[in-house]
């Protein structure tokens, strides 16, 4: 390699380093927050259940949805259900998003015992007053609403760029793949740690950045969201939820319900049954398959059996179990808890490396300036 080529290569490396540095300084604090909150969210429901156990007796089977709907309506003010999240843990309540007619602008989340039909509490509409809800809102929107959701998406893109620039900087990664020099200075150790975590978990960083970034782009730029105006009376007690659920199960064999969306914006809005197949693989999300019914005629408007969809649709559906590490139960979840801490480790080690280099540079400049002063005084 000629001298000119070597200089060009060195200059390019400096440009890549500067880009990696700027992106890291700009996104480090946010990646620290998102990494720790994401790691806790993997077992967030279990932690929530342990810290704030609910008074649910449990049983062999849940009450029917029609009976639960009627019992629920007797215990709340006049209004309309917007969504019904079916608990996937036996000792946890269902969550029902509800609009009270007297408070049209406010949405409540009621906690319903699915075995007895009793209300056992309520949460804010974003569930931020529960540990799991707090972590969820922090992770997705930094408590800044839709703007915050877009911002976290931007940081997911920054995260992705950090991965690519890191790969570019450490092309010969195999030379320091498992190197951690504990007997050297803290600066060298943190530099080794930064490379070690960045290189060995590069596959994990790519998964988190791509899945998180896609959701933000999809939900803020691609999808159209209905207006916030609430229309009551679009679903009544005379209609049967269970009959529509039976139709859903006949359309999608082995259908396992996870969420019901009720019409509450307009007469044209559908009632939707979202779930997955009982025999589905771990790569299918909990809400990937669904059946939408007309709220007036109760005829099927649209349905999706994710197992019969295109490869691209199935890949996008797999983003949820990939992002949260639920595809192989506890085995993958434990790995994801550990992996979720890697952005935090990279943030802390990267900031420390920058601080030490900056400090050494200032010290070196001060020594050089002092030497120049001494030299001028001698002359």
CSV table of C-alpha atoms in Angstrom, one decimal:
chain,number,residue,atom,x,y,z
A,1,UNK,CA,0.0,0.0,0.0
A,2,UNK,CA,1.4,3.4,-1.0
A,3,UNK,CA,1.8,6.3,1.4
A,4,UNK,CA,-1.1,8.2,-0.2
A,5,UNK,CA,-3.5,5.3,0.1
A,6,UNK,CA,-2.4,4.8,3.7
A,7,UNK,CA,-3.2,8.5,4.5
A,8,UNK,CA,-6.5,8.3,2.7
A,9,UNK,CA,-7.4,5.2,4.7
A,10,UNK,CA,-6.4,6.9,7.9
A,11,UNK,CA,-8.5,10.0,7.0
A,12,UNK,CA,-11.6,7.9,6.3
A,13,UNK,CA,-11.1,6.0,9.6
A,14,UNK,CA,-11.0,9.4,11.4
A,15,UNK,CA,-14.2,10.5,9.6
A,16,UNK,CA,-16.0,7.3,10.7
A,17,UNK,CA,-14.7,7.7,14.2
A,18,UNK,CA,-16.0,11.3,14.4
A,19,UNK,CA,-19.4,10.2,13.1
A,20,UNK,CA,-19.5,7.4,15.6
A,21,UNK,CA,-18.5,9.8,18.4
A,22,UNK,CA,-21.0,12.4,17.5
A,23,UNK,CA,-23.9,9.9,17.3
A,24,UNK,CA,-22.8,8.3,20.5
A,25,UNK,CA,-22.6,11.6,22.4
A,26,UNK,CA,-26.0,12.6,21.1
A,27,UNK,CA,-27.8,9.4,21.8
A,28,UNK,CA,-25.9,7.9,24.8
A,29,UNK,CA,-28.3,9.1,27.6
A,30,UNK,CA,-31.4,8.1,25.7
A,31,UNK,CA,-29.9,4.7,24.8
A,32,UNK,CA,-29.1,4.3,28.5
A,33,UNK,CA,-32.7,4.9,29.5
A,34,UNK,CA,-34.2,2.8,26.7
A,35,UNK,CA,-31.7,-0.1,27.3
A,36,UNK,CA,-32.5,-0.3,31.1
A,37,UNK,CA,-36.2,0.2,30.7
A,38,UNK,CA,-36.4,-2.4,27.9
A,39,UNK,CA,-34.4,-4.9,29.9
A,40,UNK,CA,-36.9,-4.6,32.8
A,41,UNK,CA,-39.9,-4.8,30.4
A,42,UNK,CA,-39.0,-8.3,29.4
A,43,UNK,CA,-40.2,-9.5,32.8
A,44,UNK,CA,-42.2,-6.4,33.5
A,45,UNK,CA,-45.6,-8.2,34.0
A,46,UNK,CA,-44.0,-10.7,36.3
A,47,UNK,CA,-42.3,-8.0,38.4
A,48,UNK,CA,-45.6,-6.1,38.5
A,49,UNK,CA,-47.4,-9.2,39.7
A,50,UNK,CA,-44.7,-9.8,42.4
A,51,UNK,CA,-44.6,-6.2,43.7
A,52,UNK,CA,-48.4,-5.4,43.6
A,53,UNK,CA,-50.3,-8.7,43.7
A,54,UNK,CA,-53.9,-8.5,42.7
A,55,UNK,CA,-56.8,-10.1,44.7
A,56,UNK,CA,-57.7,-12.6,42.1
A,57,UNK,CA,-58.9,-16.0,43.3
A,58,UNK,CA,-58.3,-17.6,39.9
A,59,UNK,CA,-60.1,-20.8,38.8
A,60,UNK,CA,-60.2,-23.4,36.1
A,61,UNK,CA,-61.9,-21.2,33.6
A,62,UNK,CA,-62.8,-17.6,32.9
A,63,UNK,CA,-66.4,-16.3,32.8
A,64,UNK,CA,-67.9,-15.9,29.4
A,65,UNK,CA,-67.2,-12.5,27.7
A,66,UNK,CA,-70.9,-11.6,27.5
A,67,UNK,CA,-71.3,-12.2,31.2
A,68,UNK,CA,-68.2,-10.3,32.0
A,69,UNK,CA,-69.4,-7.4,29.8
A,70,UNK,CA,-72.7,-7.2,31.6
A,71,UNK,CA,-71.1,-7.4,35.0
A,72,UNK,CA,-68.6,-4.7,34.1
A,73,UNK,CA,-71.3,-2.3,32.8
A,74,UNK,CA,-73.1,-2.6,36.1
A,75,UNK,CA,-70.0,-1.4,38.1
A,76,UNK,CA,-69.0,1.6,36.0
A,77,UNK,CA,-70.7,4.9,35.0
A,78,UNK,CA,-72.6,5.2,31.8
A,79,UNK,CA,-70.2,5.1,28.8
A,80,UNK,CA,-68.5,2.9,26.2
A,81,UNK,CA,-65.6,0.4,26.1
A,82,UNK,CA,-62.8,1.2,23.7
A,83,UNK,CA,-60.6,-1.8,24.1
A,84,UNK,CA,-60.4,-5.0,26.1
A,85,UNK,CA,-56.9,-6.6,26.8
A,86,UNK,CA,-57.2,-10.2,27.9
A,87,UNK,CA,-54.6,-11.1,30.5
A,88,UNK,CA,-52.0,-13.7,29.4
A,89,UNK,CA,-51.1,-14.4,33.1
A,90,UNK,CA,-53.5,-16.3,35.4
A,91,UNK,CA,-53.0,-14.1,38.4
A,92,UNK,CA,-53.4,-10.8,36.5
A,93,UNK,CA,-56.7,-8.9,35.6
A,94,UNK,CA,-58.0,-8.0,32.2
A,95,UNK,CA,-57.6,-4.3,31.3
A,96,UNK,CA,-60.5,-2.4,29.8
A,97,UNK,CA,-60.2,1.0,28.3
A,98,UNK,CA,-63.4,2.9,29.0
A,99,UNK,CA,-64.9,6.3,28.1
A,100,UNK,CA,-67.2,7.9,30.7
A,101,UNK,CA,-70.0,10.0,29.2
A,102,UNK,CA,-69.5,12.6,31.9
A,103,UNK,CA,-65.8,12.9,31.1
A,104,UNK,CA,-65.7,12.5,27.3
A,105,UNK,CA,-62.1,13.6,27.0
A,106,UNK,CA,-60.7,11.2,29.6
A,107,UNK,CA,-60.1,7.5,29.1
A,108,UNK,CA,-60.0,5.1,32.1
A,109,UNK,CA,-58.3,1.7,32.3
A,110,UNK,CA,-60.3,-0.6,34.6
A,111,UNK,CA,-58.9,-3.8,36.0
A,112,UNK,CA,-61.4,-6.7,35.8
A,113,UNK,CA,-61.2,-10.0,37.6
A,114,UNK,CA,-62.0,-12.4,34.7
A,115,UNK,CA,-63.0,-15.3,37.1
A,116,UNK,CA,-65.4,-13.4,39.3
A,117,UNK,CA,-66.3,-10.4,37.2
A,118,UNK,CA,-65.4,-7.8,39.9
A,119,UNK,CA,-63.6,-4.6,39.3
A,120,UNK,CA,-60.4,-4.6,41.4
A,121,UNK,CA,-58.9,-1.2,40.5
A,122,UNK,CA,-58.2,1.3,37.8
A,123,UNK,CA,-55.2,2.9,36.1
A,124,UNK,CA,-54.4,6.0,34.0
A,125,UNK,CA,-55.2,5.7,30.3
A,126,UNK,CA,-51.5,5.2,29.6
A,127,UNK,CA,-51.1,2.8,32.7
A,128,UNK,CA,-48.1,4.9,33.9
A,129,UNK,CA,-49.3,4.6,37.5
A,130,UNK,CA,-48.4,0.9,37.4
A,131,UNK,CA,-44.7,-0.3,37.3
A,132,UNK,CA,-45.2,-2.1,34.0
A,133,UNK,CA,-47.1,0.9,32.5
A,134,UNK,CA,-44.5,3.3,33.8
A,135,UNK,CA,-41.7,1.3,32.1
A,136,UNK,CA,-43.7,1.0,28.9
A,137,UNK,CA,-44.5,4.7,28.6
A,138,UNK,CA,-40.8,5.6,29.5
A,139,UNK,CA,-39.5,3.1,26.9
A,140,UNK,CA,-41.8,4.1,24.0
A,141,UNK,CA,-42.4,7.8,24.5
A,142,UNK,CA,-40.2,9.2,27.3
A,143,UNK,CA,-43.5,10.6,28.8
A,144,UNK,CA,-43.8,13.0,25.8
A,145,UNK,CA,-46.7,11.4,24.0
A,146,UNK,CA,-46.7,11.1,20.3
A,147,UNK,CA,-43.8,13.4,19.9
A,148,UNK,CA,-41.8,11.3,22.3
A,149,UNK,CA,-42.7,8.2,20.4
A,150,UNK,CA,-41.3,9.8,17.2
A,151,UNK,CA,-38.2,10.8,19.1
A,152,UNK,CA,-37.5,7.3,20.4
A,153,UNK,CA,-37.9,6.1,16.8
A,154,UNK,CA,-35.2,8.7,15.7
A,155,UNK,CA,-32.9,7.3,18.4
A,156,UNK,CA,-33.6,3.8,17.2
A,157,UNK,CA,-32.2,5.0,13.8
A,158,UNK,CA,-29.2,6.6,15.6
A,159,UNK,CA,-28.7,3.3,17.4
A,160,UNK,CA,-28.7,1.5,14.0
A,161,UNK,CA,-26.1,4.0,12.6
A,162,UNK,CA,-24.0,3.5,15.7
A,163,UNK,CA,-24.0,-0.2,14.9
A,164,UNK,CA,-23.0,0.3,11.3
A,165,UNK,CA,-20.3,2.8,12.1
A,166,UNK,CA,-19.0,0.6,14.9
A,167,UNK,CA,-18.7,-2.3,12.4
A,168,UNK,CA,-16.9,0.0,10.0
A,169,UNK,CA,-14.4,1.0,12.7
A,170,UNK,CA,-13.7,-2.5,13.8
A,171,UNK,CA,-13.4,-4.4,10.6
A,172,UNK,CA,-10.9,-6.8,12.1
A,173,UNK,CA,-13.1,-7.5,15.1
A,174,UNK,CA,-11.8,-11.1,15.5
A,175,UNK,CA,-8.5,-9.8,16.8
A,176,UNK,CA,-10.1,-8.3,20.0
A,177,UNK,CA,-13.3,-10.4,20.1
A,178,UNK,CA,-12.7,-11.7,23.7
A,179,UNK,CA,-10.0,-9.3,24.9
A,180,UNK,CA,-10.5,-7.6,28.2
A,181,UNK,CA,-7.3,-6.3,29.7
A,182,UNK,CA,-8.1,-6.0,33.4
A,183,UNK,CA,-4.5,-5.3,34.5
A,184,UNK,CA,-4.2,-2.2,32.3
A,185,UNK,CA,-5.6,1.3,32.9
A,186,UNK,CA,-9.3,2.1,33.2
A,187,UNK,CA,-9.2,3.8,29.8
A,188,UNK,CA,-7.9,0.6,28.1
A,189,UNK,CA,-10.3,-1.6,30.1
A,190,UNK,CA,-13.3,0.5,29.1
A,191,UNK,CA,-12.1,0.6,25.5
A,192,UNK,CA,-11.9,-3.2,25.5
A,193,UNK,CA,-15.3,-3.5,27.2
A,194,UNK,CA,-16.9,-1.1,24.6
A,195,UNK,CA,-15.5,-3.2,21.8
A,196,UNK,CA,-16.3,-6.5,23.5
A,197,UNK,CA,-20.0,-5.7,24.1
A,198,UNK,CA,-20.4,-3.9,20.8
A,199,UNK,CA,-18.9,-6.7,18.7
A,200,UNK,CA,-20.3,-9.8,20.5
A,201,UNK,CA,-23.9,-8.3,20.8
A,202,UNK,CA,-24.0,-6.7,17.3
A,203,UNK,CA,-26.8,-9.1,16.2
A,204,UNK,CA,-28.8,-8.0,19.2
A,205,UNK,CA,-28.3,-4.3,18.5
A,206,UNK,CA,-29.4,-4.8,15.0
A,207,UNK,CA,-32.6,-6.6,16.1
A,208,UNK,CA,-33.5,-3.9,18.6
A,209,UNK,CA,-32.7,-0.9,16.4
A,210,UNK,CA,-34.5,-2.3,13.3
A,211,UNK,CA,-37.7,-3.4,15.1
A,212,UNK,CA,-38.0,-0.3,17.3
A,213,UNK,CA,-37.3,2.0,14.4
A,214,UNK,CA,-39.9,0.3,12.2
A,215,UNK,CA,-42.6,0.6,14.8
A,216,UNK,CA,-42.0,4.3,15.2
A,217,UNK,CA,-41.9,5.0,11.5
A,218,UNK,CA,-45.0,2.9,10.9
A,219,UNK,CA,-47.1,4.4,13.7
A,220,UNK,CA,-46.1,8.1,13.2
A,221,UNK,CA,-45.6,8.3,9.5
A,222,UNK,CA,-47.5,5.5,7.8
A,223,UNK,CA,-50.6,4.7,9.8
A,224,UNK,CA,-53.6,7.0,9.9
A,225,UNK,CA,-55.0,7.4,13.4
A,226,UNK,CA,-58.7,8.2,14.0
A,227,UNK,CA,-59.7,11.4,15.6
A,228,UNK,CA,-60.1,11.6,19.3
A,229,UNK,CA,-63.8,12.3,19.2
A,230,UNK,CA,-65.8,9.7,21.1
A,231,UNK,CA,-69.2,8.4,19.9
A,232,UNK,CA,-71.1,6.4,22.5
A,233,UNK,CA,-73.7,3.6,21.9
A,234,UNK,CA,-71.9,2.0,19.0
A,235,UNK,CA,-71.9,-1.4,20.8
A,236,UNK,CA,-74.8,-2.5,23.1
A,237,UNK,CA,-75.4,-5.2,25.6
A,238,UNK,CA,-77.9,-6.8,23.3
A,239,UNK,CA,-75.1,-7.9,20.9
A,240,UNK,CA,-73.0,-11.0,21.7
A,241,UNK,CA,-69.3,-10.9,21.9
A,242,UNK,CA,-69.1,-14.6,22.3
A,243,UNK,CA,-70.9,-15.3,19.0
A,244,UNK,CA,-68.4,-13.1,17.1
A,245,UNK,CA,-65.5,-14.8,18.9
A,246,UNK,CA,-66.9,-18.2,17.8
A,247,UNK,CA,-67.0,-16.9,14.2
A,248,UNK,CA,-63.4,-15.8,14.6
A,249,UNK,CA,-62.4,-19.2,15.8
A,250,UNK,CA,-64.1,-20.9,12.9
A,251,UNK,CA,-62.3,-18.6,10.4
A,252,UNK,CA,-58.9,-19.1,12.1
A,253,UNK,CA,-58.4,-22.6,13.4
A,254,UNK,CA,-57.0,-22.6,17.0
A,255,UNK,CA,-57.6,-18.9,17.3
A,256,UNK,CA,-56.5,-17.6,20.8
A,257,UNK,CA,-57.9,-14.2,21.7
A,258,UNK,CA,-55.6,-11.5,23.0
A,259,UNK,CA,-57.4,-8.2,22.5
A,260,UNK,CA,-60.9,-6.8,21.5
A,261,UNK,CA,-61.2,-3.3,19.9
A,262,UNK,CA,-64.7,-1.9,20.2
A,263,UNK,CA,-66.1,0.8,17.9
A,264,UNK,CA,-66.0,4.2,19.7
A,265,UNK,CA,-65.2,6.8,17.0
A,266,UNK,CA,-67.8,6.4,14.2
A,267,UNK,CA,-70.6,4.1,13.0
A,268,UNK,CA,-68.3,2.8,10.2
A,269,UNK,CA,-65.7,1.5,12.8
A,270,UNK,CA,-65.4,-2.2,13.2
A,271,UNK,CA,-65.2,-4.4,16.2
A,272,UNK,CA,-61.9,-6.4,16.0
A,273,UNK,CA,-60.8,-9.7,17.6
A,274,UNK,CA,-57.0,-9.9,17.7
A,275,UNK,CA,-54.9,-12.9,18.7
A,276,UNK,CA,-52.8,-15.8,17.4
A,277,UNK,CA,-53.2,-19.5,16.8
A,278,UNK,CA,-52.9,-21.9,19.7
A,279,UNK,CA,-50.4,-24.0,17.9
A,280,UNK,CA,-48.5,-21.0,16.5
A,281,UNK,CA,-44.7,-20.8,16.7
A,282,UNK,CA,-42.9,-18.4,19.0
A,283,UNK,CA,-42.2,-16.1,16.1
A,284,UNK,CA,-45.9,-15.1,15.7
A,285,UNK,CA,-47.0,-12.1,17.8
A,286,UNK,CA,-49.9,-12.2,20.2
A,287,UNK,CA,-52.1,-10.0,17.9
A,288,UNK,CA,-50.9,-10.9,14.4
A,289,UNK,CA,-54.1,-12.7,13.4
A,290,UNK,CA,-57.4,-11.0,13.6
A,291,UNK,CA,-61.0,-10.8,12.3
A,292,UNK,CA,-62.9,-7.5,11.9
A,293,UNK,CA,-66.7,-7.4,12.0
A,294,UNK,CA,-69.1,-4.6,11.0
A,295,UNK,CA,-70.6,-3.3,14.3
A,296,UNK,CA,-74.0,-2.9,12.6
A,297,UNK,CA,-74.5,-6.1,10.5
A,298,UNK,CA,-71.9,-8.2,12.4
A,299,UNK,CA,-70.6,-9.5,9.1
A,300,UNK,CA,-66.9,-10.1,8.5
A,301,UNK,CA,-65.3,-7.1,7.0
A,302,UNK,CA,-61.7,-8.3,6.9
A,303,UNK,CA,-59.6,-11.1,8.4
A,304,UNK,CA,-56.0,-12.1,8.6
A,305,UNK,CA,-54.5,-15.5,9.4
A,306,UNK,CA,-50.9,-14.6,9.8
A,307,UNK,CA,-49.8,-18.1,8.9
A,308,UNK,CA,-51.2,-17.6,5.4
A,309,UNK,CA,-49.8,-14.2,4.8
A,310,UNK,CA,-46.7,-13.2,2.7
A,311,UNK,CA,-43.2,-13.7,4.0
A,312,UNK,CA,-42.7,-10.0,4.5
A,313,UNK,CA,-45.9,-9.7,6.6
A,314,UNK,CA,-44.9,-12.6,8.7
A,315,UNK,CA,-41.4,-11.1,9.2
A,316,UNK,CA,-42.9,-7.8,10.3
A,317,UNK,CA,-45.3,-9.6,12.7
A,318,UNK,CA,-42.3,-11.4,14.2
A,319,UNK,CA,-40.8,-8.1,15.3
A,320,UNK,CA,-42.8,-8.1,18.5
A,321,UNK,CA,-41.5,-11.5,19.9
A,322,UNK,CA,-38.0,-10.5,18.5
A,323,UNK,CA,-38.0,-7.1,20.2
A,324,UNK,CA,-39.2,-8.5,23.6
A,325,UNK,CA,-37.4,-11.9,23.4
A,326,UNK,CA,-40.6,-14.0,24.0
A,327,UNK,CA,-40.1,-16.4,21.0
A,328,UNK,CA,-38.4,-19.2,23.2
A,329,UNK,CA,-40.1,-18.5,26.5
A,330,UNK,CA,-37.7,-18.1,29.5
A,331,UNK,CA,-34.6,-19.1,27.6
A,332,UNK,CA,-34.8,-16.2,25.2
A,333,UNK,CA,-36.2,-13.8,27.8
A,334,UNK,CA,-33.2,-14.2,30.1
A,335,UNK,CA,-30.9,-13.6,27.1
A,336,UNK,CA,-32.9,-10.5,26.3
A,337,UNK,CA,-32.7,-9.2,29.8
A,338,UNK,CA,-28.9,-9.4,29.7
A,339,UNK,CA,-28.8,-8.1,26.1
A,340,UNK,CA,-31.1,-5.2,27.0
A,341,UNK,CA,-28.4,-3.9,29.3
A,342,UNK,CA,-25.8,-3.7,26.5
A,343,UNK,CA,-26.9,-0.3,25.1
A,344,UNK,CA,-26.5,1.0,28.7
A,345,UNK,CA,-23.0,-0.5,29.0
A,346,UNK,CA,-22.0,0.9,25.6
A,347,UNK,CA,-23.3,4.4,26.6
A,348,UNK,CA,-21.4,4.4,30.0
A,349,UNK,CA,-18.2,3.0,28.5
A,350,UNK,CA,-18.4,5.3,25.5
A,351,UNK,CA,-18.8,8.4,27.6
A,352,UNK,CA,-16.0,7.3,29.9
A,353,UNK,CA,-13.7,6.8,26.9
A,354,UNK,CA,-14.6,10.2,25.5
A,355,UNK,CA,-14.0,11.8,28.9
A,356,UNK,CA,-10.6,10.3,29.4
A,357,UNK,CA,-9.4,11.1,25.9
A,358,UNK,CA,-10.7,14.7,26.3
A,359,UNK,CA,-8.9,15.0,29.7
A,360,UNK,CA,-5.7,13.5,28.3
A,361,UNK,CA,-5.8,15.9,25.3
A,362,UNK,CA,-6.3,18.9,27.5
A,363,UNK,CA,-3.5,17.8,29.8
A,364,UNK,CA,-1.2,17.2,26.8
A,365,UNK,CA,-2.0,20.6,25.4
A,366,UNK,CA,-1.3,22.3,28.8
A,367,UNK,CA,2.1,20.5,29.0
A,368,UNK,CA,3.0,21.6,25.5
A,369,UNK,CA,1.9,25.2,26.2
A,370,UNK,CA,4.0,25.2,29.3
A,371,UNK,CA,7.0,23.9,27.4
A,372,UNK,CA,6.7,26.6,24.8
A,373,UNK,CA,6.5,29.3,27.5
A,374,UNK,CA,9.7,27.9,29.2
A,375,UNK,CA,11.5,27.8,25.9
A,376,UNK,CA,10.6,31.4,25.1
A,377,UNK,CA,11.8,32.5,28.6
A,378,UNK,CA,15.2,30.8,28.1
A,379,UNK,CA,15.7,32.6,24.8
